[in-house]
Amino acid sequence: MKASLQTIATLPLLPSLWIVCRLISKDLERIQDSISYDKGTATASTVGTQLLLFIALGTLGHVGTNKLIPSIKYYMLKRGITGKDLGKKGTSKENNDIPEALGIVPGAIFLICLMFCLVGFATNHPSKLLDLNSALLSICFMLFLGFTDDVLEWPWRYKLFLPSVASLPLLCCYEGSRSVVVPIPLRFLLMIDGELTTFGKLLCYFVVVDTNADGSIINLGVFYLVYMGLLAVFCTNAINIYAGINGLEVGQSYIIGCAVLFHNLVEIQCDSLSRENHVFSAMIMHDFCRGWDLGSL
């Protein structure tokens, strides 16, 4: 029964695996044709090999998670770190104890797999080393926050604050765009006939309205970093709010992770301008989906 459920749970990963196979096939064709490649960029001739290594590490993480969870589950039950499955109310299993804080097992394995992946990725992309370390630090803090929440049951006022602190390493090294695109139905509020409206002039005291783009782009500056910090609060609590229903929390994380992974691989296959960033994201997402979520399910 468990094997059949895991087989079904693998289905969302199949489209991504199909794209990976195509990239590996393209990699092999280029090697056979003896086409040289630039080691400083993530070209098509190296991406397939990198993704293959990510899959191998993710598979090892999945096996490790399946082996360790039954053992750690015993210690959680022994220490009384348990809860009730709200999805079983009204059934004979309503009062059964469910071990909590088991996310520390796949989380720790995820970090171990990610560190090995980061070593290989940083070798080909040394300019990304700061981003890699900041991402790893944020993930470590989030994992620590989740474990302490299961053990200490943090009040909601702390849950709304701590995720923003965990995102600080990412925010401190962020060097990307801080501009946003204004939805077309709202652009008349900023500019009309090439002139700033009263609201647009008032807004210019806080942000930069791009008059050359007819008000379609706003540079938020430091407010963009505030937005990213608040987004971390929303994302973590949007998942955590389903924690009382066993399987729903990790299940939706797995589906979202598979969707992000598929998007990354499509962009890689289409030779996107941000190909390097998508390879980085695919590395994290595959370890997350294969090693963490699928193992937890």
Coordinates of C-alpha atoms in Angstrom, one line a residue:
M1 CA 0.0 0.0 0.0
K2 CA 2.8 2.4 1.0
A3 CA 4.7 1.6 -2.2
S4 CA 1.7 2.3 -4.4
L5 CA 1.0 5.6 -2.7
Q6 CA 4.6 6.7 -3.2
T7 CA 4.3 5.7 -6.9
I8 CA 1.2 7.9 -7.2
A9 CA 3.0 10.7 -5.4
T10 CA 5.8 10.6 -7.9
L11 CA 3.5 11.5 -10.8
P12 CA 3.8 15.3 -10.4
L13 CA 7.6 14.9 -11.0
L14 CA 7.2 13.0 -14.3
P15 CA 7.0 16.1 -16.6
S16 CA 10.2 17.5 -15.0
L17 CA 12.0 14.2 -15.3
W18 CA 11.0 14.1 -19.0
I19 CA 12.6 17.5 -19.6
V20 CA 15.7 16.4 -17.7
C21 CA 16.0 13.4 -20.0
R22 CA 15.9 15.6 -23.0
L23 CA 18.6 17.9 -21.6
I24 CA 20.8 14.9 -20.8
S25 CA 20.2 13.6 -24.4
K26 CA 21.2 17.0 -25.8
D27 CA 24.3 16.9 -23.5
L28 CA 25.4 13.5 -24.9
E29 CA 24.9 14.7 -28.5
R30 CA 27.1 17.7 -27.9
I31 CA 29.8 15.5 -26.3
Q32 CA 29.7 13.2 -29.2
D33 CA 30.1 16.1 -31.6
S34 CA 33.0 17.3 -29.5
I35 CA 31.6 20.8 -29.2
S36 CA 33.5 22.8 -26.6
Y37 CA 31.7 24.9 -24.0
D38 CA 32.5 27.8 -21.7
K39 CA 32.9 26.6 -18.1
G40 CA 31.9 30.0 -16.7
T41 CA 28.3 29.8 -17.9
A42 CA 25.6 27.2 -17.6
T43 CA 25.5 26.1 -21.3
A44 CA 23.4 23.4 -22.7
S45 CA 26.3 21.0 -22.7
T46 CA 26.7 21.1 -18.9
V47 CA 23.2 21.6 -17.6
G48 CA 22.2 18.0 -18.3
T49 CA 25.1 16.6 -16.3
Q50 CA 24.4 19.0 -13.4
L51 CA 20.8 18.0 -13.3
L52 CA 21.7 14.3 -13.4
L53 CA 23.9 14.8 -10.3
F54 CA 21.1 16.7 -8.6
I55 CA 18.7 13.8 -9.3
A56 CA 21.2 11.3 -7.8
L57 CA 21.7 13.4 -4.6
G58 CA 17.9 13.9 -4.3
T59 CA 17.3 10.2 -4.6
L60 CA 19.9 9.4 -1.9
G61 CA 18.1 12.0 0.3
H62 CA 14.7 10.3 -0.4
V63 CA 16.1 6.9 0.7
G64 CA 17.7 8.4 3.8
T65 CA 14.5 10.2 4.8
N66 CA 12.5 6.9 4.4
K67 CA 15.0 5.1 6.6
L68 CA 15.3 7.7 9.3
I69 CA 11.7 8.8 9.9
P70 CA 10.5 5.5 11.5
S71 CA 13.4 5.6 13.9
I72 CA 13.0 9.3 14.9
K73 CA 9.3 8.8 15.1
Y74 CA 9.8 6.4 18.1
Y75 CA 11.8 9.0 20.0
M76 CA 9.2 11.7 19.3
L77 CA 6.5 9.5 20.7
K78 CA 8.7 8.6 23.7
R79 CA 9.3 12.3 24.5
G80 CA 5.6 13.2 24.2
I81 CA 6.2 15.5 21.2
T82 CA 2.9 14.5 19.6
G83 CA -0.4 15.9 18.4
K84 CA -3.7 14.9 16.9
D85 CA -4.7 14.5 13.3
L86 CA -7.6 17.0 12.8
G87 CA -8.5 15.2 9.6
K88 CA -9.4 12.0 11.5
K89 CA -12.1 13.6 13.7
G90 CA -15.1 11.4 14.0
T91 CA -13.2 8.3 13.2
S92 CA -11.6 5.5 15.3
K93 CA -8.2 7.1 14.8
E94 CA -9.3 10.5 16.2
N95 CA -7.3 10.1 19.5
N96 CA -4.2 8.4 18.1
D97 CA -1.0 10.3 18.8
I98 CA 0.8 11.7 15.8
P99 CA 4.5 12.5 16.2
E100 CA 5.4 16.1 15.6
A101 CA 8.6 17.8 14.7
L102 CA 9.5 15.0 12.2
G103 CA 10.2 17.7 9.7
I104 CA 13.7 18.0 11.3
V105 CA 14.6 14.6 9.6
P106 CA 13.9 15.5 5.9
G107 CA 15.0 19.1 6.7
A108 CA 18.5 18.0 7.9
I109 CA 18.9 15.6 5.0
F110 CA 17.8 18.3 2.6
L111 CA 20.5 20.6 4.0
I112 CA 23.1 17.9 3.6
C113 CA 22.2 17.2 0.0
L114 CA 22.0 20.9 -0.7
M115 CA 25.5 21.5 0.6
F116 CA 26.9 18.9 -1.7
C117 CA 25.0 20.4 -4.6
L118 CA 26.2 23.9 -3.7
V119 CA 29.8 22.8 -3.8
G120 CA 29.4 21.6 -7.4
F121 CA 27.4 24.6 -8.4
A122 CA 29.8 27.2 -6.9
T123 CA 32.7 25.5 -8.7
N124 CA 31.1 26.5 -12.1
H125 CA 29.5 29.7 -10.8
P126 CA 31.9 31.4 -8.3
S127 CA 30.1 34.7 -8.6
K128 CA 27.0 33.0 -7.1
L129 CA 28.8 31.9 -3.9
L130 CA 27.3 34.8 -1.8
D131 CA 23.8 33.9 -3.0
L132 CA 24.3 30.2 -2.2
N133 CA 25.5 30.9 1.3
S134 CA 22.7 33.3 2.1
A135 CA 20.1 30.8 0.8
L136 CA 21.6 28.1 2.9
L137 CA 21.6 30.3 6.0
S138 CA 17.9 31.3 5.5
I139 CA 16.9 27.7 5.0
C140 CA 18.8 26.7 8.2
F141 CA 17.0 29.4 10.2
M142 CA 13.6 28.4 8.8
L143 CA 14.3 24.8 9.7
F144 CA 15.3 25.8 13.2
L145 CA 12.1 28.0 13.5
G146 CA 9.9 25.1 12.4
F147 CA 11.4 22.6 14.9
T148 CA 11.2 25.0 17.8
D149 CA 7.6 25.8 16.9
D150 CA 6.6 22.1 17.1
V151 CA 8.4 21.7 20.4
L152 CA 7.6 25.1 22.1
E153 CA 4.4 26.0 20.2
W154 CA 5.3 29.6 19.5
P155 CA 2.5 32.2 19.8
W156 CA 1.3 33.7 16.5
R157 CA 2.9 37.1 17.3
Y158 CA 6.3 35.4 17.0
K159 CA 5.4 33.4 13.9
L160 CA 4.6 36.7 12.2
F161 CA 8.0 38.2 13.1
L162 CA 10.6 35.4 12.9
P163 CA 10.2 34.5 9.2
S164 CA 11.2 38.1 8.3
V165 CA 14.3 37.7 10.4
A166 CA 15.1 34.4 8.6
S167 CA 14.9 36.2 5.2
L168 CA 17.5 38.8 6.2
P169 CA 20.5 36.9 4.7
L170 CA 18.7 36.9 1.3
L171 CA 17.7 40.5 1.6
C172 CA 21.1 41.7 2.6
C173 CA 22.8 40.2 -0.5
Y174 CA 19.9 40.9 -3.0
E175 CA 21.2 42.7 -6.0
G176 CA 18.4 42.2 -8.5
S177 CA 15.7 44.6 -9.8
R178 CA 13.6 46.4 -7.3
S179 CA 11.0 47.5 -9.8
V180 CA 7.4 46.2 -10.3
V181 CA 5.1 46.4 -13.3
V182 CA 1.9 48.3 -12.7
P183 CA -1.2 46.5 -13.9
I184 CA -2.7 48.0 -17.0
P185 CA -6.1 49.0 -15.5
L186 CA -4.3 50.9 -12.7
R187 CA -1.8 52.9 -14.8
F188 CA -4.2 55.8 -15.3
L189 CA -3.8 56.6 -11.6
L190 CA -0.1 57.5 -12.2
M191 CA 0.0 59.1 -15.7
I192 CA -2.5 60.4 -18.2
D193 CA -1.4 61.7 -21.6
G194 CA 2.3 61.5 -20.6
E195 CA 1.8 63.7 -17.5
L196 CA 2.0 62.6 -13.9
T197 CA -1.3 62.7 -12.0
T198 CA -1.7 64.2 -8.6
F199 CA -1.5 60.7 -7.1
G200 CA 1.6 60.0 -9.2
K201 CA 3.4 63.1 -8.0
L202 CA 2.6 62.3 -4.4
L203 CA 3.9 58.8 -4.9
C204 CA 7.2 60.1 -6.3
Y205 CA 8.1 61.3 -2.8
F206 CA 8.4 57.7 -1.7
V207 CA 9.2 55.7 -4.9
V208 CA 10.4 56.3 -8.5
V209 CA 7.7 56.3 -11.2
D210 CA 9.3 55.6 -14.6
T211 CA 7.8 58.4 -16.8
N212 CA 9.6 57.1 -19.8
A213 CA 7.5 53.9 -19.5
D214 CA 4.3 55.9 -19.1
G215 CA 3.9 54.9 -15.5
S216 CA 4.0 51.2 -16.2
I217 CA 7.1 50.6 -14.0
I218 CA 7.7 51.7 -10.4
N219 CA 11.0 51.4 -8.7
L220 CA 10.1 50.6 -5.0
G221 CA 13.7 50.9 -3.7
V222 CA 14.0 49.8 -0.1
F223 CA 10.2 49.2 0.0
Y224 CA 10.8 46.2 -2.3
L225 CA 13.0 44.6 0.4
V226 CA 10.2 45.2 2.9
Y227 CA 7.8 43.5 0.5
M228 CA 10.1 40.5 0.2
G229 CA 10.4 40.2 4.0
L230 CA 6.6 40.3 4.3
L231 CA 6.3 37.8 1.5
A232 CA 8.4 35.4 3.6
V233 CA 5.9 35.8 6.4
F234 CA 3.0 35.0 4.1
C235 CA 4.6 32.0 2.4
T236 CA 5.6 30.2 5.6
N237 CA 2.3 30.8 7.4
A238 CA 0.2 29.9 4.4
I239 CA 1.8 26.5 4.6
N240 CA 2.0 26.2 8.4
I241 CA -1.7 27.0 8.9
Y242 CA -2.6 23.5 7.5
A243 CA -0.2 21.7 9.9
G244 CA -3.1 20.2 12.0
I245 CA -4.3 18.1 9.1
N246 CA -1.7 15.3 8.6
G247 CA -0.3 15.2 5.1
L248 CA -1.9 18.4 3.8
E249 CA 0.9 20.7 4.8
V250 CA 3.7 18.7 3.1
G251 CA 1.4 17.7 0.3
Q252 CA 0.7 21.2 -0.9
S253 CA 4.4 22.1 -0.5
Y254 CA 5.3 19.1 -2.8
I255 CA 2.8 20.2 -5.5
I256 CA 4.1 23.8 -5.4
G257 CA 7.7 22.6 -5.5
C258 CA 7.0 20.4 -8.5
A259 CA 5.4 23.3 -10.3
V260 CA 8.4 25.6 -9.6
L261 CA 10.8 22.8 -10.7
F262 CA 8.9 22.3 -14.0
H263 CA 8.9 26.0 -14.7
N264 CA 12.7 26.2 -14.1
L265 CA 13.3 23.3 -16.5
V266 CA 11.1 24.7 -19.2
E267 CA 13.1 28.0 -19.0
I268 CA 16.4 26.1 -19.1
Q269 CA 15.3 24.1 -22.1
C270 CA 14.3 27.3 -23.9
D271 CA 17.7 28.9 -23.3
S272 CA 16.3 31.7 -21.0
L273 CA 18.4 34.8 -20.4
S274 CA 18.3 33.9 -16.7
R275 CA 19.3 30.3 -17.3
E276 CA 21.9 30.3 -14.6
N277 CA 19.4 31.4 -12.0
H278 CA 17.0 28.7 -13.1
V279 CA 19.7 26.0 -12.8
F280 CA 20.2 27.3 -9.2
S281 CA 16.5 27.1 -8.5
A282 CA 16.1 23.7 -10.1
M283 CA 19.0 22.4 -7.9
I284 CA 17.1 23.5 -4.7
M285 CA 13.7 22.4 -5.9
H286 CA 14.7 18.9 -6.9
D287 CA 16.3 18.2 -3.6
F288 CA 13.3 19.7 -1.9
C289 CA 10.7 17.7 -3.8
R290 CA 12.6 14.4 -4.1
G291 CA 14.4 14.3 -0.8
W292 CA 12.2 16.3 1.5
D293 CA 8.6 16.3 0.5
L294 CA 8.3 12.9 -1.3
G295 CA 10.2 11.3 1.6
S296 CA 7.9 12.9 4.1
L297 CA 4.8 11.8 2.3

